[in-house]
PDB file of C-alpha atoms in Angstrom:
ATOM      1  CA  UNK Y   1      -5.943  -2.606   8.032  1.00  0.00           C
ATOM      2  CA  UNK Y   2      -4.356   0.985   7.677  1.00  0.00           C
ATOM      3  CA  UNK Y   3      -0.332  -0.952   8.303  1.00  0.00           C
ATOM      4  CA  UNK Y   4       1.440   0.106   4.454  1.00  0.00           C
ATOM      5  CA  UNK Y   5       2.369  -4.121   3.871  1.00  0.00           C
ATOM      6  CA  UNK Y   6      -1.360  -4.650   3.944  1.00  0.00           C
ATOM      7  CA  UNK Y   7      -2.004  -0.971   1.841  1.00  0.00           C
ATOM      8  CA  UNK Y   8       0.557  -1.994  -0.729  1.00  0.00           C
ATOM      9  CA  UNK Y   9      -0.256  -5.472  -0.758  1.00  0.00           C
ATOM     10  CA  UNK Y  10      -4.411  -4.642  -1.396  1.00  0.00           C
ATOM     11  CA  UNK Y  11      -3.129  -1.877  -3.282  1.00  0.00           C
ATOM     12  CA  UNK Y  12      -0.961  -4.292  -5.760  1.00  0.00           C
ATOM     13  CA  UNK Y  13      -3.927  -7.073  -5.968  1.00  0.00           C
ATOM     14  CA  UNK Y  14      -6.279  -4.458  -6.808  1.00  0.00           C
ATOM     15  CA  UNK Y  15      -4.309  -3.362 -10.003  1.00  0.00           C
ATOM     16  CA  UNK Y  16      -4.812  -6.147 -11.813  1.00  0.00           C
ATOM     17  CA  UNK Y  17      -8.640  -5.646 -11.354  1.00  0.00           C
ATOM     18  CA  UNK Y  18      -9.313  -8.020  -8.782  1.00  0.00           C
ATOM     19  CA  UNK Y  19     -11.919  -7.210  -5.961  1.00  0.00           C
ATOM     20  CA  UNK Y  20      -9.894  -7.045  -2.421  1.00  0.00           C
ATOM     21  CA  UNK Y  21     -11.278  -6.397   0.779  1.00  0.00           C
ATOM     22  CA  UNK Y  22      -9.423  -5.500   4.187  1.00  0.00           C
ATOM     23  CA  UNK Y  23     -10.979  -5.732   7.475  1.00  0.00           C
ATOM     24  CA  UNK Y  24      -9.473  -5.329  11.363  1.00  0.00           C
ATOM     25  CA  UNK Y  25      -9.789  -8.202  13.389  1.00  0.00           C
ATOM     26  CA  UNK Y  26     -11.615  -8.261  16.294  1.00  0.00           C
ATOM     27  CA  UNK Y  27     -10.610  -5.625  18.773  1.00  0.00           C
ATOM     28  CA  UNK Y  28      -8.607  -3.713  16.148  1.00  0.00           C
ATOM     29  CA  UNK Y  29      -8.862  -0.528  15.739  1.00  0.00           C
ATOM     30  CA  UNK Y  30     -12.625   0.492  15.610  1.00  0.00           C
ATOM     31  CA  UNK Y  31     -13.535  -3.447  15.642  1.00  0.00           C
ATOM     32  CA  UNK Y  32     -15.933  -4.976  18.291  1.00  0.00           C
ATOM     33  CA  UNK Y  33     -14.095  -7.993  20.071  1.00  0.00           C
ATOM     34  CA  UNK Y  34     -11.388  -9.173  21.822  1.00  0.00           C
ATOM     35  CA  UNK Y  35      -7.777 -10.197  20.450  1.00  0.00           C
ATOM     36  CA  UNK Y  36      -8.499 -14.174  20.921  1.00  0.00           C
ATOM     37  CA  UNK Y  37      -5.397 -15.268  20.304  1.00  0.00           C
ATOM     38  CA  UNK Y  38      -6.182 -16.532  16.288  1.00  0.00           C
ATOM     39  CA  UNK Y  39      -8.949 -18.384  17.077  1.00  0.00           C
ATOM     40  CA  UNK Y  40     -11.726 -15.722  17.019  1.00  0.00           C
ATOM     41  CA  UNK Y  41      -9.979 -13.778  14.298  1.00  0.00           C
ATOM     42  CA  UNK Y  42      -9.866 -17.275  12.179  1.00  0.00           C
ATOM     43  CA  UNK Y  43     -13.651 -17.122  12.215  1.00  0.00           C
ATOM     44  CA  UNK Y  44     -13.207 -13.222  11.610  1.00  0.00           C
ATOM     45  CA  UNK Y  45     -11.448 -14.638   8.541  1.00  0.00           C
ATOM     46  CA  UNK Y  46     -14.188 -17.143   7.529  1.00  0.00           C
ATOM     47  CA  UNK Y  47     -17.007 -14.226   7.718  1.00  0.00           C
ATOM     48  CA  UNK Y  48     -14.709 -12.172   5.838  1.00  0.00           C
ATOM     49  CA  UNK Y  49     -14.825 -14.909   2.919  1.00  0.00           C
ATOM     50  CA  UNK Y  50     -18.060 -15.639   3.741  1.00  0.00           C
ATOM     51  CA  UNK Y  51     -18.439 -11.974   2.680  1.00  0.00           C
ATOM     52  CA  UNK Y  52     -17.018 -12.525  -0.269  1.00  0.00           C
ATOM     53  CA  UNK Y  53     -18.098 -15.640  -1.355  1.00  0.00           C
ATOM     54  CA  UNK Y  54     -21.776 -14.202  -1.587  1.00  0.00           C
ATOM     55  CA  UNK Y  55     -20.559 -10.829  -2.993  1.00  0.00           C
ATOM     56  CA  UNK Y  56     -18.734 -13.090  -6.129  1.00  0.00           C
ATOM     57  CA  UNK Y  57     -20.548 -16.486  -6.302  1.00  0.00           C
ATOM     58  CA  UNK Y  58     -18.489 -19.432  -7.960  1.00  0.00           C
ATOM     59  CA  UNK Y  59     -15.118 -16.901  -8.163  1.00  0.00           C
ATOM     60  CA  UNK Y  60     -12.361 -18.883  -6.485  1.00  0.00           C
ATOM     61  CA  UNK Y  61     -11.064 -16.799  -3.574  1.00  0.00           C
ATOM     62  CA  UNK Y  62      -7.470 -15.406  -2.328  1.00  0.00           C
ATOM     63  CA  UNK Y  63      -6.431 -14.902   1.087  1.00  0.00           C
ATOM     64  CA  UNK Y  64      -3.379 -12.477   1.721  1.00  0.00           C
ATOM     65  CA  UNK Y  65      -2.446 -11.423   5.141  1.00  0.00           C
ATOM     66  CA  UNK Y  66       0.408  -9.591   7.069  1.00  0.00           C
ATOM     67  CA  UNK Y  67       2.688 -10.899  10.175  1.00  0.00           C
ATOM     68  CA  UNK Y  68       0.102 -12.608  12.519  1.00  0.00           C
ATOM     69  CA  UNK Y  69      -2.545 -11.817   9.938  1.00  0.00           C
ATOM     70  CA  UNK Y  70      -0.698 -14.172   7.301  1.00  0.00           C
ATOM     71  CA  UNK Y  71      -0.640 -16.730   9.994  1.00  0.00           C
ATOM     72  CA  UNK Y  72      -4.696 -16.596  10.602  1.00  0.00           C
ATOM     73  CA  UNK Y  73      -5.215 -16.299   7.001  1.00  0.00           C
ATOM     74  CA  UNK Y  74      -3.570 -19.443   5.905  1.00  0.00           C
ATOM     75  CA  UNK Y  75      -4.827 -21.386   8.437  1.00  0.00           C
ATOM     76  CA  UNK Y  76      -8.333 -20.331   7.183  1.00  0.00           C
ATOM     77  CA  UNK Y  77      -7.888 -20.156   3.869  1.00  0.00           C
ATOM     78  CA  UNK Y  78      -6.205 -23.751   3.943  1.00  0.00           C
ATOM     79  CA  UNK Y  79      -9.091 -25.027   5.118  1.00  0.00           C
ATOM     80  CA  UNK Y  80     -12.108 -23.191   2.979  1.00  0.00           C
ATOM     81  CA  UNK Y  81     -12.550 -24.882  -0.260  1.00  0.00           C
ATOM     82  CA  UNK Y  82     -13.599 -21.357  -1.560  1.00  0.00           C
ATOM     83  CA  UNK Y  83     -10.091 -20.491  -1.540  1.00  0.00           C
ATOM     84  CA  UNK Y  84      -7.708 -21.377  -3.982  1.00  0.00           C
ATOM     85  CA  UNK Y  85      -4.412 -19.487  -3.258  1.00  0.00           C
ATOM     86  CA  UNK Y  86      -2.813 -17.967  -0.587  1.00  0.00           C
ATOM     87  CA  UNK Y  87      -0.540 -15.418   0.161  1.00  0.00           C
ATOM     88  CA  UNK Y  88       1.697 -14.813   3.483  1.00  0.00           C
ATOM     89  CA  UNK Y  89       3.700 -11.801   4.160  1.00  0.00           C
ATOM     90  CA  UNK Y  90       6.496 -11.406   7.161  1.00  0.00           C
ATOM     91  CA  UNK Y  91       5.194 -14.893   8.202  1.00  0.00           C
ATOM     92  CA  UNK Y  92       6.046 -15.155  12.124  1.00  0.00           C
ATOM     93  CA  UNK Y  93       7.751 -18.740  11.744  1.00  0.00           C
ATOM     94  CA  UNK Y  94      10.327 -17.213  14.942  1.00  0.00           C
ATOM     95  CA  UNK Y  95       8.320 -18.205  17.695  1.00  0.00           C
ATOM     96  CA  UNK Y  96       7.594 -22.232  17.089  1.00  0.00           C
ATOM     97  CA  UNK Y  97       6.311 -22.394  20.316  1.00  0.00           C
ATOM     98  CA  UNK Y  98       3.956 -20.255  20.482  1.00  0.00           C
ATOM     99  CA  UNK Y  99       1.700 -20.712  16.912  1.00  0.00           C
ATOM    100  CA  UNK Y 100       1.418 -24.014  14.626  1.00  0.00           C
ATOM    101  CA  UNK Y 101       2.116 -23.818  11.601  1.00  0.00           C
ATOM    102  CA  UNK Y 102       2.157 -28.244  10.953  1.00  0.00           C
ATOM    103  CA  UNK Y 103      -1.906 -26.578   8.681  1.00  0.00           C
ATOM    104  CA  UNK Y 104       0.566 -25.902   5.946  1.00  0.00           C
ATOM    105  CA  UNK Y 105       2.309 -29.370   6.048  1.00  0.00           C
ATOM    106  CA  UNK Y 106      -1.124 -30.470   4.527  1.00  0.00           C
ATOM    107  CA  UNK Y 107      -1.911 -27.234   2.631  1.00  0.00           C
ATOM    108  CA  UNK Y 108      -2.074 -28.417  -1.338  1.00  0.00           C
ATOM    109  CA  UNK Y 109      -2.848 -24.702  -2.400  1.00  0.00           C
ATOM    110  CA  UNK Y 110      -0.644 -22.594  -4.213  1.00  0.00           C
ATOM    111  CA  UNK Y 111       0.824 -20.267  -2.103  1.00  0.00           C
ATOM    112  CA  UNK Y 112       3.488 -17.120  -2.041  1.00  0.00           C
ATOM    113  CA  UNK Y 113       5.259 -16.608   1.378  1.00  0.00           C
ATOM    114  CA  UNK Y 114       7.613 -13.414   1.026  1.00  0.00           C
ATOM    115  CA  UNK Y 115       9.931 -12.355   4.237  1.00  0.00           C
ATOM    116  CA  UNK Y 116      12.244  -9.447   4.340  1.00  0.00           C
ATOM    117  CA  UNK Y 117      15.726 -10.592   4.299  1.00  0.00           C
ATOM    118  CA  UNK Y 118      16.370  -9.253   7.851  1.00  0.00           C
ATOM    119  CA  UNK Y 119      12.859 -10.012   9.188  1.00  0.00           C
ATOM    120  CA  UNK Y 120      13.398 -10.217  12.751  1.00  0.00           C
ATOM    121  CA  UNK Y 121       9.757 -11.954  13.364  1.00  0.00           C
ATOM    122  CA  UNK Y 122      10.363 -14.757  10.442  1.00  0.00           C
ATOM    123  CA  UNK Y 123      13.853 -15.191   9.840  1.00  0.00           C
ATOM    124  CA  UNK Y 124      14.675 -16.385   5.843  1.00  0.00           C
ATOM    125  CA  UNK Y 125      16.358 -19.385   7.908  1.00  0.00           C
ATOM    126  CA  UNK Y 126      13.892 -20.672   9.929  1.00  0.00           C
ATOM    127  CA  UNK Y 127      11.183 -19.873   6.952  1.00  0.00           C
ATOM    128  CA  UNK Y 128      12.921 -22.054   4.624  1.00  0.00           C
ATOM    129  CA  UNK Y 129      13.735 -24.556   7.152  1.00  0.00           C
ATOM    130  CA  UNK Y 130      10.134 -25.047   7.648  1.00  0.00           C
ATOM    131  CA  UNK Y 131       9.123 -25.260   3.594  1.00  0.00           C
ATOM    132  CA  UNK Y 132      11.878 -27.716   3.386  1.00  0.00           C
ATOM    133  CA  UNK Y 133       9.921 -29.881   5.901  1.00  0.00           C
ATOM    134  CA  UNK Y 134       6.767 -29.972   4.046  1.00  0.00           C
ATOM    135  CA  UNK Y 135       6.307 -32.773   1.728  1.00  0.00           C
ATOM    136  CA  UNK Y 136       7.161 -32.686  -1.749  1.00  0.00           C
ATOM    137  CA  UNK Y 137       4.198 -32.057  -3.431  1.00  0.00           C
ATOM    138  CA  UNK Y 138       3.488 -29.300  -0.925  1.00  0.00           C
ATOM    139  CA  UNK Y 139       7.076 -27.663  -1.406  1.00  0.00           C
ATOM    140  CA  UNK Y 140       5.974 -27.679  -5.051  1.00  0.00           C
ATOM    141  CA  UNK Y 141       2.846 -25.136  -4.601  1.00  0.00           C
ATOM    142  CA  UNK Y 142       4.577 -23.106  -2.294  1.00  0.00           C
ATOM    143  CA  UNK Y 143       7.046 -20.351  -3.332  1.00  0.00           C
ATOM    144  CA  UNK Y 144       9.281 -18.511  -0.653  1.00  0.00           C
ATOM    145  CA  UNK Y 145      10.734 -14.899  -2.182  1.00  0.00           C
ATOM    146  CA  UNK Y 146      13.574 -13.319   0.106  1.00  0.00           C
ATOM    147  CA  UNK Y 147      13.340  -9.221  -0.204  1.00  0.00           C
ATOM    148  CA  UNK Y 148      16.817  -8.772   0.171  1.00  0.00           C
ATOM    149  CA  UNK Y 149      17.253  -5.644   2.853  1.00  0.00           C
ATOM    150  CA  UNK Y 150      13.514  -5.958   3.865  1.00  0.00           C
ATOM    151  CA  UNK Y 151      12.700  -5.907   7.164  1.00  0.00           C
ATOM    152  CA  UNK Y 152       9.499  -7.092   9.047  1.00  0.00           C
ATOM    153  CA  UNK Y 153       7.971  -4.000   7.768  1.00  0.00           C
ATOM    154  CA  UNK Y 154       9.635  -4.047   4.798  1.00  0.00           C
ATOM    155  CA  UNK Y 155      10.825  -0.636   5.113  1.00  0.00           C
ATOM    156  CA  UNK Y 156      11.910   0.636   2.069  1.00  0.00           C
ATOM    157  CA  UNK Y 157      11.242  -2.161   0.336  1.00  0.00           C
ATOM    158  CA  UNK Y 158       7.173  -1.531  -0.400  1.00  0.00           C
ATOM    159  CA  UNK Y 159       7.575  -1.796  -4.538  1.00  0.00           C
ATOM    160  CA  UNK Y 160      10.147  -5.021  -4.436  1.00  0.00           C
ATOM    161  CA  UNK Y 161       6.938  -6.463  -2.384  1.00  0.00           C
ATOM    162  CA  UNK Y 162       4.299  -4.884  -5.047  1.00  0.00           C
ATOM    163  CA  UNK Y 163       6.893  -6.387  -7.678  1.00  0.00           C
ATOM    164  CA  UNK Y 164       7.021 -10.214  -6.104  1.00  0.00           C
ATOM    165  CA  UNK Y 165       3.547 -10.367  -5.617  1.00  0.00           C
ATOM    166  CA  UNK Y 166       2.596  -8.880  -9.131  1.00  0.00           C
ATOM    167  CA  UNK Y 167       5.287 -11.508 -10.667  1.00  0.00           C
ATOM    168  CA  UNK Y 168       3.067 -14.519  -8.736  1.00  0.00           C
ATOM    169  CA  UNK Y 169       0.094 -13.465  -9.806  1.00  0.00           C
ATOM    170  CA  UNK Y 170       0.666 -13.045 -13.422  1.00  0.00           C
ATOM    171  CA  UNK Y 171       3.012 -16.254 -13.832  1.00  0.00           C
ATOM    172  CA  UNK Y 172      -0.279 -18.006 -12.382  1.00  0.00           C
ATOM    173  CA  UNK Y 173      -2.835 -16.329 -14.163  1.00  0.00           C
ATOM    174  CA  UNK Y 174      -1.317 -15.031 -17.446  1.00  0.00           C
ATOM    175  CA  UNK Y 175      -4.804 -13.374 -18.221  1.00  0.00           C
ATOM    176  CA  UNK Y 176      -4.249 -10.757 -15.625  1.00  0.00           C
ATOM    177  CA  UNK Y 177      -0.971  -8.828 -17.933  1.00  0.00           C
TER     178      UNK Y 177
END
């Protein structure tokens, strides 16, 4: 919750007057629980939008999240028809093996995925070699943005994140300039 991706990125959302909410998972931080491996902090995810879903009745929802954070929060936010659009930082697309990511062959929902250039956890390559896979009208509501010198982290690189989310958002929703 306190990592500066997540900061910046809550930060960024929050500017254009959009309510935003960040939460540890389970066994985070102060958190009650147990690291589960993604499936107890999916449902961390769901109660989150659960959350929100009662705090803003009939608003369509956004799910952002950070490394393995942007891979729970696609996989529940694909899934919840509260939420309309997604967006996945420093995805962790390196390790095949160990997390599926075949949810967002079948995700229809607009979503951003943005990877530092030299991320060492989601390589540009193997990120784009995995959008390429995805069916055509998938590849169509997803867009991939390289940070070019960005690491993991994005070290350095905090406002060309702010700037490629900000440049999303508005080309989606005009209203929010």
């Amino acid at each position: 919750m306190h990592n500066k991706v997540v900061y910046q990125t809550a930060k960024t959302i929050h500017r254009f007057g959009l309510p935003v909410l960040r939460f540890n998972f389970r066994g985070v931080g102060l958190s009650e629980g147990r690291h589960d491996n993604g499936a107890g902090e999916e449902r961390d995810v769901l109660a989150v939008t659960d959350f929100l879903a009662a705090e803003y009745p009939g608003v369509p929802l956004l799910v952002a999240g950070f490394s393995f954070g942007s891979w729970v929060g696609l996989r529940a936010g694909c899934g919840d028809p509260r939420v309309s659009e997604l967006i996945g930082l420093g995805l962790p697309v390196d390790n095949f093996a160990a997390r599926s990511f075949s949810y967002l062959d079948r995700c229809a929902k607009p979503k951003l995925l943005v990877t530092g250039e030299l991320d060492q956890f989601g390589p540009p390559k193997k990120l784009r070699a995995m959008v390429e896979r995805f069916p055509a009208e998938i590849q169509a509501q997803t867009r991939v943005e390289f940070i070019a010198g960005g690491d993991h982290f994005f070290k350095g690189h905090l406002p060309e994140l702010h700037q490629a989310i900000s440049a999303w958002l508005v080309e989606r929703h005009p209203e929010l300039k």
